[in-house]
Each structure stands twice: as C-alpha cells, then as structure tokens.
C-alpha cells in the first residue's frame, strides 16, 4: 500500500475502549449518581465520532424521579410542533418513542459532536437502532433528564397511496435530493465511521418506483445471441455456483454535480459530495453464468453484455444498461445477492444486482432479471442519453448530439472532504482543523496519494490513508478513506481546505471544472474545496 495505511476504524476502537473503561470505572465508584455522558448521541443515537470524545458528568441526584416516571404530567406535543425545533431553531428537540426531549444544553457535551443535529426536530429511534450501546439504563436515565413532554403519535400524518407508496422505509439520516423517485446521499459526517457503509446509510439512486419482489418467485433469464435462454432462481444461483465476495464502491455519475453547477449551469439532480458508498458484495461471477448458458465470452461477435431490471416505467420499459464484454470477462464482475453479509435490501436491488467494480453506478443494474449478450450496446435511454458526458458547442434549443461521445463506464479519480462541513466556524486558538473524506478511482486503479492544501494549492500535505486490506493498488475497487490535521492559516478570517487525489496510473484531479464541464454535470472531479470561517 502507498501512504500511511491504518487498520479499519482509524483508531476508533482504541478511543472507544478507553472511553468505555473510564465509564465502567466511574460507575463502580461510590458516587454512582454521576454518569459519564455515555449517551453518545441522545439525539443521533450512536452515530459517533470517537476521535473527539469528551466525557461529561451529569448529576442526577436532584432529579425529580417521580416526575420522570409519571410521563402523563408532561405536556402533549404533536409532530409539527417538534419539527419547528430542528437544527436551525433556538431550542433543539428530538423524540424517542412517546417522549419529547429538549437536548439544546446537551449538544456541546455530545461525544459525537454535531452529529446530534441529524435527528433535530425528529425521532432518534432509527439512529439508536444502528448502535445497541444506547439501549442501557444509564443512557435512558440521562435522556430522561431532558424530557419536556409527550408525543401525540396520532398526529403523525400517513402517506398518501401513489406509485411510490410501496417503497421501503428509509433511514432519516439520508440527505434526500428527490422524494419520488427516491434519491438520497449518505450523510457526510458519518462516512468516516464505517469503511463499509451500513446498508441503511448507503446512498440511494432510483429512477422509478422500487419493485417489491418475492425472492422465491424471482427468475434470472440469460439470453444468447441466437435467442436461446436459461432461467435460474436465486436459490439455484446460491447453490449451483461458487460464491465470491468483493469490496466495491458504487458512485453515481452525477456525484458532485452541484459543484459543477456553480461553475456553469448543468442539468440533473443537484447531488453534492456523497452520492457514493462502499460495501462488500457477495454473489456469483458473471462469466460463470454466461458459460452455463453456453456463451463463449471470447466470441468475437459478442461486444456487449446487457442488463435489465425489474423497475419498469409507465410505458413498460425496464431500466437497462450494458458493459463491454472485456469487462464482463473479469474476475470482479458478479451477480450479487448479499450486501454487507445480508440479503440485498430492496432499495439496493433485492434480490439480485449486477456489481461492476470500477464502473459508474448507472451500469450496476438493480433488481436484475435479464442478461443478454449482443454485438451492440444497449439501446436503453440510460445507456444512450442519460449518462454521456459531453460539452455541446450549440445554441440554446439546438438538438444535442448524444452520440458524439461514448457512454460512461469507468469513473475518473475522485476525492472529497466529508468533515468539516462547509462554512464551519473554528477557533483560531485551536491551531488546527481535523479533516476526513474519501477518494476512489475507476477501473480498479488504487489511490496512492491524497493531499490537502490550505493556501489555495501553493503547498500541500499528505493524508493518513485507510484502504481495503484484501485489495492492492492494481485491483482496488473499495474506496480509500483519509484523515489529516491541517493548520489554520494566520491572519485570515476565511480559508479553503482543498483536497486532491492521485491514482495508480498517476491520474490526478483538475483544478477546476473548466476543462471537464458537460451539460449533464457528470463525473465532476475537480479539486474539492471546503470553506472554513475563523473566529478569534
């Protein structure tokens, strides 16, 4: 590996053990009414950044236990009233089960920092489901100290039935870019907490309503050039073929489109920096399935492999895409049925999804129901028009020549800062700012260097890297996470933190969008800039 590679977690386990040991030691002491704020997210519930842990003692000796136990004595609030106390409000409220809590005074003591604001004005229950350590008597006792009322669950509105009414439930931490169809980014502040993104927090890119497929009824059809087919059940896939597991990123071609839009207007959903996630996928090799169907992957007449999903538009047309046969022959391309060790969730393609490591997400078709080999590329709209990056020199209203460039397959080198958030205020006396983020490059080209600048690129410093221990720089399909401590420049009120990465082929990112702008705002990978405010 290149760079300073660490084990997964960036020493988080070390911080956790030290914190937990101190908590247990205090609990055994004679002053048991003192509790460390092990709540670790009374409002984000478990989404911790242990790198900045602060322990806090809360004295519950004066707590009116009778008042806490008799919840009926608290006023009743409806969900609309709770929503008014979101992260921009003067007082921050959250709910847990039937309780309403004002956690404003706890925010500065929260071991997970500002992640507590992810649940502001809403429920912490979905966050607590990710980390079991919150469901302890100590945590609940601390939380009760902030109770201000009861939640009237009858006032929570019910969704109106429509084409998307059968979509799955989503985690509230996801940053929604479009509700119908559902498209959402992973929360940037949580990216560094998990090398493999939890399924609940994996970004979601849907083009149509989510199919509800019974695994036992699902069939995968493989079609040859002469029209012959074979059909396989999911169970036959699992039992009849050798399984493989691979860590692989999926990144939307429009990731960071909002940045390119700032340079010059583009079309599409305004994705920011986290339409990208990393998971371990388990399934069977595509080439093994093609062989089973009697297909020679070295047949010179076969140029492409098509995929069709079970998500269908109002005209009856399924989502479709294709990849070159050269890619389909590779060891890495699989038809997956597991994501991070469990059945693939509905939003991510249950029961089957093709995983094409190193390629753009648009080719990794979800709810996979059909595979076709062909001498030509898929004629799907999403292959022919929606995911082609070109810069038309045309007048407004002229027809766009989509065929002037090929469809996107491999993604260029990418890098983005996830923390701190843009326009955060830092104290000059702190001296440094802790940053974290991700980098990735298509085609299996591993990341060999990530650099940070705080003086507009005049000087750079290298970052500490975390990479997949099972992969090397010649075959790296997982992302690289990074951290660094950067100095706060002297005598400035505002500065930019800039990040750029270099991959195994020594490709690096352009300074601006000037040379890569395209009308669809695709594959934007210019230097990532995060403005920071300095207070004295």
Short mmCIF file of C-alpha atoms in Angstrom, two decimals:
data_model
loop_
_atom_site.label_atom_id
_atom_site.label_comp_id
_atom_site.label_asym_id
_atom_site.label_seq_id
_atom_site.Cartn_x
_atom_site.Cartn_y
_atom_site.Cartn_z
CA UNK A 1 0.00 0.00 0.00
CA UNK A 2 1.05 3.59 -0.57
CA UNK A 3 0.74 6.24 2.08
CA UNK A 4 0.24 5.72 5.78
CA UNK A 5 -2.35 2.98 5.89
CA UNK A 6 -4.13 2.16 9.15
CA UNK A 7 -6.46 -0.63 10.20
CA UNK A 8 -10.21 -0.08 9.87
CA UNK A 9 -11.66 2.41 12.25
CA UNK A 10 -8.80 4.95 12.35
CA UNK A 11 -8.07 4.07 15.96
CA UNK A 12 -11.76 4.44 16.86
CA UNK A 13 -11.66 1.16 18.77
CA UNK A 14 -8.80 2.50 20.88
CA UNK A 15 -10.79 5.61 21.77
CA UNK A 16 -13.90 3.53 22.44
CA UNK A 17 -12.12 1.10 24.78
CA UNK A 18 -10.51 3.93 26.72
CA UNK A 19 -13.82 5.80 26.98
CA UNK A 20 -15.79 2.69 27.95
CA UNK A 21 -13.21 1.69 30.57
CA UNK A 22 -13.43 5.12 32.20
CA UNK A 23 -17.21 4.89 32.14
CA UNK A 24 -17.18 1.49 33.89
CA UNK A 25 -14.66 2.67 36.46
CA UNK A 26 -16.79 5.68 37.35
CA UNK A 27 -19.92 3.52 37.57
CA UNK A 28 -18.23 1.29 40.15
CA UNK A 29 -17.32 4.27 42.31
CA UNK A 30 -19.15 5.42 45.42
CA UNK A 31 -20.79 8.35 43.57
CA UNK A 32 -22.94 6.29 41.24
CA UNK A 33 -25.30 9.17 40.64
CA UNK A 34 -22.51 10.66 38.50
CA UNK A 35 -22.72 9.27 34.99
CA UNK A 36 -20.47 9.84 32.06
CA UNK A 37 -22.39 11.06 29.05
CA UNK A 38 -22.23 7.62 27.53
CA UNK A 39 -25.43 8.52 25.77
CA UNK A 40 -23.16 9.24 22.78
CA UNK A 41 -25.99 10.71 20.87
CA UNK A 42 -29.15 11.21 22.84
CA UNK A 43 -30.31 12.63 19.59
CA UNK A 44 -28.20 10.98 16.92
CA UNK A 45 -28.03 7.85 18.90
CA UNK A 46 -24.92 6.06 18.14
CA UNK A 47 -23.53 7.76 15.14
CA UNK A 48 -20.33 8.63 16.90
CA UNK A 49 -17.02 10.14 16.02
CA UNK A 50 -14.87 8.83 18.82
CA UNK A 51 -11.91 10.87 17.65
CA UNK A 52 -13.21 13.90 19.53
CA UNK A 53 -14.64 12.19 22.61
CA UNK A 54 -15.33 14.31 25.61
CA UNK A 55 -16.57 12.81 28.86
CA UNK A 56 -19.13 14.66 30.86
CA UNK A 57 -20.51 14.09 34.33
CA UNK A 58 -24.20 14.67 34.84
CA UNK A 59 -25.55 14.90 38.38
CA UNK A 60 -28.92 13.20 38.67
CA UNK A 61 -29.11 13.40 42.46
CA UNK A 62 -31.53 16.31 42.23
CA UNK A 63 -33.71 14.73 39.54
CA UNK A 64 -37.37 14.51 40.39
CA UNK A 65 -37.75 10.77 39.72
CA UNK A 66 -41.47 10.84 40.37
CA UNK A 67 -41.91 13.44 37.63
CA UNK A 68 -39.78 11.45 35.21
CA UNK A 69 -41.67 8.24 35.83
CA UNK A 70 -45.09 9.83 35.51
CA UNK A 71 -44.97 10.92 31.86
CA UNK A 72 -48.64 11.94 31.90
CA UNK A 73 -47.67 15.04 33.83
CA UNK A 74 -45.74 16.34 30.83
CA UNK A 75 -47.46 18.44 28.15
CA UNK A 76 -48.53 16.85 24.87
CA UNK A 77 -46.90 17.92 21.58
CA UNK A 78 -47.66 16.94 18.02
CA UNK A 79 -45.10 16.19 15.32
CA UNK A 80 -45.48 19.59 13.65
CA UNK A 81 -44.54 21.32 16.90
CA UNK A 82 -41.47 19.10 17.23
CA UNK A 83 -40.38 19.83 13.65
CA UNK A 84 -40.25 23.55 14.46
CA UNK A 85 -37.31 22.75 16.74
CA UNK A 86 -34.93 21.48 14.07
CA UNK A 87 -31.21 22.24 13.77
CA UNK A 88 -31.82 25.89 12.84
CA UNK A 89 -34.10 26.59 15.81
CA UNK A 90 -33.11 28.31 19.04
CA UNK A 91 -34.05 25.21 21.04
CA UNK A 92 -33.35 21.73 19.65
CA UNK A 93 -35.92 18.99 20.26
CA UNK A 94 -35.90 15.29 19.49
CA UNK A 95 -38.30 12.45 20.18
CA UNK A 96 -37.77 8.90 21.42
CA UNK A 97 -40.75 6.55 21.47
CA UNK A 98 -43.52 8.66 23.05
CA UNK A 99 -41.20 11.21 24.68
CA UNK A 100 -40.20 14.73 23.60
CA UNK A 101 -36.79 15.99 24.71
CA UNK A 102 -35.05 19.37 24.59
CA UNK A 103 -31.37 18.49 24.04
CA UNK A 104 -30.11 22.03 23.39
CA UNK A 105 -27.94 22.04 26.51
CA UNK A 106 -26.56 18.59 25.74
CA UNK A 107 -25.23 19.36 22.26
CA UNK A 108 -21.91 20.80 23.44
CA UNK A 109 -21.39 17.73 25.63
CA UNK A 110 -22.27 15.16 22.99
CA UNK A 111 -19.33 12.79 22.36
CA UNK A 112 -20.33 12.57 18.70
CA UNK A 113 -20.18 16.32 18.21
CA UNK A 114 -22.63 17.96 15.83
CA UNK A 115 -23.90 14.59 14.61
CA UNK A 116 -26.56 15.02 17.26
CA UNK A 117 -28.20 17.53 14.92
CA UNK A 118 -29.01 14.84 12.35
CA UNK A 119 -32.11 13.96 14.38
CA UNK A 120 -33.03 17.54 15.32
CA UNK A 121 -36.78 18.07 15.15
CA UNK A 122 -37.38 14.37 14.58
CA UNK A 123 -37.01 10.89 16.10
CA UNK A 124 -33.79 9.34 17.39
CA UNK A 125 -35.20 5.81 17.23
CA UNK A 126 -33.78 4.97 13.76
CA UNK A 127 -30.33 6.16 14.83
CA UNK A 128 -30.37 4.13 18.02
CA UNK A 129 -31.20 1.03 16.01
CA UNK A 130 -27.70 1.19 14.49
CA UNK A 131 -25.86 1.03 17.80
CA UNK A 132 -27.09 -1.14 20.65
CA UNK A 133 -24.99 0.60 23.33
CA UNK A 134 -27.63 3.31 23.68
CA UNK A 135 -30.25 0.95 24.98
CA UNK A 136 -28.91 0.90 28.53
CA UNK A 137 -30.35 2.12 31.81
CA UNK A 138 -27.62 4.75 32.06
CA UNK A 139 -28.35 6.25 28.65
CA UNK A 140 -32.11 6.24 29.19
CA UNK A 141 -31.63 7.87 32.58
CA UNK A 142 -29.61 10.68 31.04
CA UNK A 143 -32.12 11.11 28.23
CA UNK A 144 -35.00 11.37 30.68
CA UNK A 145 -33.22 14.32 32.27
CA UNK A 146 -34.03 16.28 29.12
CA UNK A 147 -37.69 15.30 28.81
CA UNK A 148 -40.09 18.17 28.27
CA UNK A 149 -43.18 16.42 27.01
CA UNK A 150 -45.06 13.59 25.34
CA UNK A 151 -45.50 12.99 21.63
CA UNK A 152 -49.02 12.67 20.28
CA UNK A 153 -48.44 9.88 17.79
CA UNK A 154 -51.96 10.26 16.43
CA UNK A 155 -50.89 13.49 14.74
CA UNK A 156 -48.17 11.87 12.61
CA UNK A 157 -49.53 12.10 9.01
CA UNK A 158 -49.98 8.95 6.97
CA UNK A 159 -48.54 8.72 3.48
CA UNK A 160 -50.95 9.03 0.59
CA UNK A 161 -51.05 5.91 -1.64
CA UNK A 162 -49.40 6.50 -5.04
CA UNK A 163 -46.94 4.85 -7.40
CA UNK A 164 -44.28 5.13 -4.71
CA UNK A 165 -46.48 4.19 -1.75
CA UNK A 166 -44.94 0.72 -1.62
CA UNK A 167 -41.36 2.00 -1.49
CA UNK A 168 -39.34 0.78 1.51
CA UNK A 169 -38.75 2.86 4.63
CA UNK A 170 -35.52 4.85 4.64
CA UNK A 171 -33.18 5.99 7.35
CA UNK A 172 -33.80 9.65 8.28
CA UNK A 173 -30.09 10.47 8.20
CA UNK A 174 -30.07 10.13 4.41
CA UNK A 175 -29.96 13.51 2.67
CA UNK A 176 -32.92 13.47 0.29
CA UNK A 177 -32.36 15.05 -3.13
CA UNK A 178 -35.63 13.84 -4.61
CA UNK A 179 -38.54 12.12 -2.87
CA UNK A 180 -40.29 10.45 -5.82
CA UNK A 181 -38.42 8.59 -7.18
CA UNK A 182 -36.33 8.43 -4.05
CA UNK A 183 -32.75 9.68 -4.35
CA UNK A 184 -30.60 10.45 -1.34
CA UNK A 185 -26.97 10.90 -0.30
CA UNK A 186 -25.17 9.34 2.63
CA UNK A 187 -24.65 11.84 5.49
CA UNK A 188 -21.08 13.19 5.06
CA UNK A 189 -20.40 13.34 8.80
CA UNK A 190 -20.90 9.56 9.05
CA UNK A 191 -18.78 8.45 6.08
CA UNK A 192 -15.64 8.01 8.15
CA UNK A 193 -17.36 5.95 10.84
CA UNK A 194 -17.60 2.85 8.64
CA UNK A 195 -15.21 1.59 5.99
CA UNK A 196 -18.09 -0.41 4.54
CA UNK A 197 -21.15 1.81 4.55
CA UNK A 198 -24.05 0.37 6.58
CA UNK A 199 -26.88 -0.67 4.28
CA UNK A 200 -29.23 1.85 5.93
CA UNK A 201 -26.84 4.72 5.16
CA UNK A 202 -25.79 3.65 1.65
CA UNK A 203 -26.75 6.35 -0.85
CA UNK A 204 -29.85 5.62 -2.92
CA UNK A 205 -30.22 6.24 -6.66
CA UNK A 206 -33.64 5.25 -8.03
CA UNK A 207 -35.11 6.15 -11.40
CA UNK A 208 -38.53 4.52 -10.91
CA UNK A 209 -40.68 3.06 -8.10
CA UNK A 210 -38.95 0.29 -6.16
CA UNK A 211 -40.13 -3.19 -7.17
CA UNK A 212 -41.38 -5.46 -4.39
CA UNK A 213 -40.10 -8.87 -5.44
CA UNK A 214 -40.53 -12.17 -3.64
CA UNK A 215 -37.15 -13.85 -3.72
CA UNK A 216 -38.63 -17.32 -4.12
CA UNK A 217 -40.51 -16.22 -7.26
CA UNK A 218 -37.72 -14.25 -8.91
CA UNK A 219 -36.05 -15.67 -12.03
CA UNK A 220 -32.90 -14.50 -13.80
CA UNK A 221 -33.01 -15.02 -17.56
CA UNK A 222 -29.80 -15.28 -19.60
CA UNK A 223 -30.26 -14.85 -23.34
CA UNK A 224 -27.79 -15.83 -26.05
CA UNK A 225 -27.30 -14.13 -29.43
CA UNK A 226 -29.48 -16.71 -31.16
CA UNK A 227 -32.36 -16.15 -28.76
CA UNK A 228 -31.89 -19.24 -26.58
CA UNK A 229 -32.42 -18.67 -22.85
CA UNK A 230 -31.87 -20.26 -19.47
CA UNK A 231 -33.75 -19.31 -16.32
CA UNK A 232 -32.26 -19.51 -12.84
CA UNK A 233 -33.84 -18.99 -9.43
CA UNK A 234 -31.99 -17.15 -6.68
CA UNK A 235 -31.65 -20.42 -4.81
CA UNK A 236 -30.11 -22.07 -7.87
CA UNK A 237 -27.61 -19.22 -8.09
CA UNK A 238 -26.62 -19.64 -4.47
CA UNK A 239 -26.31 -23.43 -4.55
CA UNK A 240 -25.13 -24.09 -8.09
CA UNK A 241 -22.21 -21.66 -8.38
CA UNK A 242 -19.13 -20.74 -6.38
CA UNK A 243 -19.66 -17.53 -4.42
CA UNK A 244 -17.27 -14.58 -4.35
CA UNK A 245 -17.11 -11.54 -2.09
CA UNK A 246 -15.61 -8.22 -3.15
CA UNK A 247 -15.45 -4.77 -1.60
CA UNK A 248 -16.64 -2.26 -4.18
CA UNK A 249 -17.73 1.34 -4.41
CA UNK A 250 -20.86 2.44 -6.21
CA UNK A 251 -20.80 6.10 -7.24
CA UNK A 252 -23.49 7.98 -9.12
CA UNK A 253 -22.21 9.57 -12.32
CA UNK A 254 -23.75 12.82 -11.06
CA UNK A 255 -21.88 12.89 -7.76
CA UNK A 256 -20.71 16.48 -7.04
CA UNK A 257 -22.94 17.83 -9.82
CA UNK A 258 -23.82 20.77 -7.55
CA UNK A 259 -20.14 21.82 -7.60
CA UNK A 260 -20.05 21.78 -11.39
CA UNK A 261 -23.33 23.72 -11.45
CA UNK A 262 -21.62 26.52 -9.53
CA UNK A 263 -19.09 26.81 -12.32
CA UNK A 264 -21.71 26.76 -15.09
CA UNK A 265 -25.34 25.66 -15.21
CA UNK A 266 -25.94 21.92 -15.72
CA UNK A 267 -28.95 19.60 -15.84
CA UNK A 268 -29.94 16.97 -13.29
CA UNK A 269 -30.33 16.28 -9.58
CA UNK A 270 -28.07 18.52 -7.54
CA UNK A 271 -26.01 15.80 -5.88
CA UNK A 272 -23.33 17.17 -3.59
CA UNK A 273 -20.41 15.04 -2.41
CA UNK A 274 -21.80 11.77 -1.06
CA UNK A 275 -23.70 10.09 -3.89
CA UNK A 276 -21.12 7.37 -3.28
CA UNK A 277 -20.84 4.48 -0.83
CA UNK A 278 -18.75 1.34 -0.30
CA UNK A 279 -19.95 -2.18 0.52
CA UNK A 280 -18.93 -5.83 0.47
CA UNK A 281 -20.92 -7.71 -2.17
CA UNK A 282 -21.33 -11.48 -2.42
CA UNK A 283 -22.57 -13.38 -5.45
CA UNK A 284 -21.52 -15.41 -8.49
CA UNK A 285 -19.21 -14.38 -11.30
CA UNK A 286 -20.96 -13.11 -14.39
CA UNK A 287 -18.68 -15.08 -16.67
CA UNK A 288 -19.65 -18.33 -14.88
CA UNK A 289 -23.30 -17.62 -15.62
CA UNK A 290 -22.56 -16.86 -19.26
CA UNK A 291 -20.61 -20.09 -19.55
CA UNK A 292 -23.53 -22.01 -18.04
CA UNK A 293 -25.73 -20.58 -20.80
CA UNK A 294 -23.30 -21.89 -23.41
CA UNK A 295 -21.89 -18.45 -24.23
CA UNK A 296 -18.26 -18.13 -25.27
CA UNK A 297 -17.09 -14.86 -23.74
CA UNK A 298 -14.23 -14.79 -26.29
CA UNK A 299 -16.61 -14.95 -29.25
CA UNK A 300 -15.50 -12.04 -31.46
CA UNK A 301 -19.12 -11.33 -32.39
CA UNK A 302 -20.04 -10.55 -28.79
CA UNK A 303 -19.16 -6.96 -27.92
CA UNK A 304 -21.50 -6.10 -25.03
CA UNK A 305 -23.48 -7.63 -22.18
CA UNK A 306 -26.87 -6.04 -21.45
CA UNK A 307 -28.70 -5.96 -18.12
CA UNK A 308 -32.38 -5.32 -17.49
CA UNK A 309 -34.00 -4.58 -14.16
CA UNK A 310 -37.47 -5.22 -12.80
CA UNK A 311 -38.13 -1.49 -12.35
CA UNK A 312 -40.43 -0.51 -15.20
CA UNK A 313 -41.57 2.90 -16.42
CA UNK A 314 -45.22 3.69 -17.38
CA UNK A 315 -44.56 2.53 -20.96
CA UNK A 316 -43.48 -0.91 -19.75
CA UNK A 317 -39.79 -0.25 -20.45
CA UNK A 318 -37.38 -1.60 -17.83
CA UNK A 319 -34.26 0.18 -16.64
CA UNK A 320 -31.37 -1.09 -18.73
CA UNK A 321 -27.63 -0.72 -19.27
CA UNK A 322 -24.67 -2.59 -20.73
CA UNK A 323 -20.94 -3.11 -20.29
CA UNK A 324 -18.25 -4.17 -22.79
CA UNK A 325 -17.60 -7.91 -23.00
CA UNK A 326 -13.98 -7.31 -21.96
CA UNK A 327 -15.22 -6.10 -18.57
CA UNK A 328 -17.76 -8.94 -18.29
CA UNK A 329 -14.94 -11.49 -18.56
CA UNK A 330 -13.19 -10.16 -15.48
CA UNK A 331 -12.91 -11.87 -12.11
CA UNK A 332 -14.51 -8.92 -10.35
CA UNK A 333 -17.94 -8.64 -12.05
CA UNK A 334 -20.61 -10.54 -10.12
CA UNK A 335 -24.35 -11.00 -9.87
CA UNK A 336 -24.78 -10.25 -6.18
CA UNK A 337 -27.39 -11.45 -3.70
CA UNK A 338 -25.73 -10.26 -0.47
CA UNK A 339 -24.72 -6.75 0.60
CA UNK A 340 -22.50 -6.47 3.67
CA UNK A 341 -23.28 -10.07 4.61
CA UNK A 342 -27.07 -9.94 4.40
CA UNK A 343 -29.67 -10.15 1.64
CA UNK A 344 -29.54 -7.04 -0.53
CA UNK A 345 -32.16 -4.53 0.72
CA UNK A 346 -34.98 -3.51 -1.62
CA UNK A 347 -33.60 -0.02 -2.29
CA UNK A 348 -30.32 -1.53 -3.44
CA UNK A 349 -31.63 -4.19 -5.79
CA UNK A 350 -33.16 -7.15 -3.94
CA UNK A 351 -32.94 -9.95 -4.69
CA UNK A 352 -30.22 -9.63 -7.39
CA UNK A 353 -27.97 -6.82 -8.58
CA UNK A 354 -25.07 -6.80 -11.01
CA UNK A 355 -21.92 -5.38 -9.44
CA UNK A 356 -19.40 -3.97 -11.92
CA UNK A 357 -16.46 -2.87 -9.74
CA UNK A 358 -14.67 0.20 -11.04
CA UNK A 359 -17.56 1.31 -13.25
CA UNK A 360 -20.11 4.06 -12.82
CA UNK A 361 -23.21 3.18 -10.79
CA UNK A 362 -25.58 3.51 -13.75
CA UNK A 363 -24.25 0.24 -15.21
CA UNK A 364 -24.76 -1.74 -11.98
CA UNK A 365 -28.38 -2.61 -12.62
CA UNK A 366 -30.62 -3.32 -9.63
CA UNK A 367 -33.48 -5.85 -9.40
CA UNK A 368 -31.67 -7.76 -12.15
CA UNK A 369 -33.98 -10.00 -14.15
CA UNK A 370 -32.31 -10.40 -17.55
CA UNK A 371 -28.81 -10.70 -19.06
CA UNK A 372 -28.33 -10.52 -22.83
CA UNK A 373 -25.17 -10.81 -24.93
CA UNK A 374 -25.06 -8.71 -28.07
CA UNK A 375 -22.88 -7.30 -30.83
CA UNK A 376 -24.14 -3.80 -29.94
CA UNK A 377 -24.56 -1.61 -26.89
CA UNK A 378 -27.84 -1.44 -25.00
CA UNK A 379 -30.34 0.87 -26.66
CA UNK A 380 -31.74 1.88 -23.26
CA UNK A 381 -32.31 5.59 -22.69
CA UNK A 382 -30.00 5.38 -19.67
CA UNK A 383 -27.23 3.95 -21.83
CA UNK A 384 -27.71 6.10 -24.93
CA UNK A 385 -28.55 9.52 -23.50
CA UNK A 386 -28.74 9.89 -19.75
CA UNK A 387 -25.15 9.02 -18.85
CA UNK A 388 -22.95 10.55 -21.52
CA UNK A 389 -20.72 13.48 -20.59
CA UNK A 390 -20.21 15.95 -23.42
CA UNK A 391 -19.84 19.70 -23.82
CA UNK A 392 -22.05 20.82 -26.71
CA UNK A 393 -20.95 23.92 -28.58
CA UNK A 394 -24.51 24.68 -29.59
CA UNK A 395 -27.00 27.49 -29.36
CA UNK A 396 -29.88 27.24 -26.95
CA UNK A 397 -32.59 24.98 -28.34
CA UNK A 398 -30.36 23.06 -30.77
CA UNK A 399 -30.63 19.28 -30.70
CA UNK A 400 -27.99 17.67 -28.50
CA UNK A 401 -25.71 15.18 -30.21
CA UNK A 402 -25.59 12.48 -27.54
CA UNK A 403 -23.66 10.11 -29.83
CA UNK A 404 -20.69 12.48 -30.05
CA UNK A 405 -19.11 10.69 -27.07
CA UNK A 406 -19.32 7.09 -25.80
CA UNK A 407 -21.35 6.17 -22.72
CA UNK A 408 -19.62 6.42 -19.37
CA UNK A 409 -18.13 3.21 -17.98
CA UNK A 410 -15.08 3.69 -15.72
CA UNK A 411 -15.09 6.67 -13.38
CA UNK A 412 -12.10 9.08 -13.20
CA UNK A 413 -10.16 9.66 -9.97
CA UNK A 414 -12.35 11.30 -7.34
CA UNK A 415 -11.74 12.82 -3.90
CA UNK A 416 -13.92 14.79 -1.49
CA UNK A 417 -13.79 16.16 2.04
CA UNK A 418 -16.64 14.98 4.27
CA UNK A 419 -15.75 16.78 7.50
CA UNK A 420 -15.66 19.57 8.42
CA UNK A 421 -18.88 20.81 6.87
CA UNK A 422 -18.69 23.88 4.59
CA UNK A 423 -18.60 27.26 6.34
CA UNK A 424 -17.98 25.78 9.76
CA UNK A 425 -16.58 28.20 12.33
CA UNK A 426 -13.29 27.27 14.01
CA UNK A 427 -11.39 28.97 16.82
CA UNK A 428 -8.03 30.37 15.84
CA UNK A 429 -6.63 29.20 19.18
CA UNK A 430 -7.29 25.58 18.17
CA UNK A 431 -4.36 25.83 15.80
CA UNK A 432 -5.50 23.00 13.51
CA UNK A 433 -8.60 21.52 11.92
CA UNK A 434 -9.27 17.78 11.69
CA UNK A 435 -10.48 16.70 8.27
CA UNK A 436 -11.73 13.42 6.81
CA UNK A 437 -13.05 12.21 3.48
CA UNK A 438 -12.83 9.61 0.73
CA UNK A 439 -11.07 9.03 -2.57
CA UNK A 440 -11.65 6.48 -5.32
CA UNK A 441 -10.76 5.83 -8.92
CA UNK A 442 -12.43 3.67 -11.55
CA UNK A 443 -11.06 0.60 -13.26
CA UNK A 444 -9.51 -0.79 -10.08
CA UNK A 445 -6.81 1.90 -10.05
CA UNK A 446 -5.85 2.26 -6.40
CA UNK A 447 -5.31 5.59 -4.68
CA UNK A 448 -1.62 6.19 -3.96
CA UNK A 449 -1.71 9.71 -2.53
CA UNK A 450 -4.18 12.23 -1.12
CA UNK A 451 -3.05 15.79 -0.48
CA UNK A 452 -4.53 18.75 1.37
CA UNK A 453 -3.86 22.46 0.94
CA UNK A 454 -4.99 25.46 3.00
CA UNK A 455 -3.26 28.10 0.86
CA UNK A 456 -5.07 27.66 -2.47
CA UNK A 457 -2.69 24.98 -3.71
CA UNK A 458 0.65 26.70 -3.07
CA UNK A 459 1.70 23.97 -0.63
CA UNK A 460 0.31 20.50 0.11
CA UNK A 461 0.48 17.93 2.88
CA UNK A 462 -0.19 14.19 2.66
CA UNK A 463 -3.04 12.43 4.48
CA UNK A 464 -3.30 9.25 6.51
CA UNK A 465 -5.00 6.57 4.40
CA UNK A 466 -7.28 3.63 5.17
CA UNK A 467 -7.68 1.03 2.42
CA UNK A 468 -9.17 -2.40 1.89
CA UNK A 469 -6.72 -4.94 3.31
CA UNK A 470 -7.82 -7.56 0.76
CA UNK A 471 -7.01 -5.38 -2.27
CA UNK A 472 -3.89 -3.89 -3.83
CA UNK A 473 -3.29 -0.75 -5.88
CA UNK A 474 -3.61 -2.68 -9.15
CA UNK A 475 -7.02 -4.12 -8.18
CA UNK A 476 -8.61 -1.67 -5.76
CA UNK A 477 -12.37 -1.37 -6.03
CA UNK A 478 -13.12 -0.20 -2.47
CA UNK A 479 -12.59 3.43 -1.64
CA UNK A 480 -9.77 4.99 0.36
CA UNK A 481 -10.75 6.93 3.48
CA UNK A 482 -8.40 9.64 4.72
CA UNK A 483 -7.78 11.87 7.69
CA UNK A 484 -5.43 14.78 8.37
CA UNK A 485 -4.75 17.64 10.76
CA UNK A 486 -4.30 20.88 8.84
CA UNK A 487 -3.06 24.19 10.25
CA UNK A 488 -5.31 27.22 10.47
CA UNK A 489 -3.59 29.91 8.37
CA UNK A 490 -2.51 33.02 10.21
CA UNK A 491 -4.19 36.39 9.72
CA UNK A 492 -7.24 35.19 7.78
CA UNK A 493 -10.93 35.27 8.58
CA UNK A 494 -11.77 32.63 6.00
CA UNK A 495 -9.87 29.98 4.06
CA UNK A 496 -10.48 26.95 1.85
CA UNK A 497 -9.44 23.40 2.64
CA UNK A 498 -8.64 21.77 -0.72
CA UNK A 499 -8.28 18.04 -1.38
CA UNK A 500 -7.00 16.13 -4.40
CA UNK A 501 -6.01 12.52 -5.02
CA UNK A 502 -3.63 10.60 -7.28
CA UNK A 503 -4.38 7.07 -8.53
CA UNK A 504 -2.16 4.16 -9.56
CA UNK A 505 -1.96 5.44 -13.15
CA UNK A 506 -0.82 8.81 -11.72
CA UNK A 507 -4.03 10.44 -12.84
CA UNK A 508 -4.94 13.41 -10.69
CA UNK A 509 -7.86 15.81 -10.48
CA UNK A 510 -8.20 19.04 -12.45
CA UNK A 511 -8.05 22.28 -10.52
CA UNK A 512 -11.44 23.50 -11.77
CA UNK A 513 -14.40 22.36 -13.88
CA UNK A 514 -13.16 24.46 -16.81
CA UNK A 515 -11.93 21.55 -18.91
CA UNK A 516 -14.45 18.92 -17.81
CA UNK A 517 -17.75 20.82 -17.80
CA UNK A 518 -20.59 18.99 -19.54
CA UNK A 519 -24.27 19.77 -19.87
CA UNK A 520 -25.37 16.85 -17.68
CA UNK A 521 -22.94 17.70 -14.88
CA UNK A 522 -21.47 14.18 -14.91
CA UNK A 523 -18.21 12.77 -13.48
CA UNK A 524 -17.24 16.04 -11.85
CA UNK A 525 -13.93 15.56 -10.08
CA UNK A 526 -12.23 18.94 -9.80
CA UNK A 527 -10.35 19.76 -6.60
CA UNK A 528 -12.79 19.69 -3.71
CA UNK A 529 -12.93 22.91 -1.73
CA UNK A 530 -14.48 23.42 1.71
CA UNK A 531 -14.65 27.00 3.03
CA UNK A 532 -13.88 27.46 6.74
CA UNK A 533 -14.58 30.55 8.87
CA UNK A 534 -12.08 31.59 11.56
CA UNK A 535 -13.09 33.35 14.76
CA UNK A 536 -10.68 34.97 17.21
#
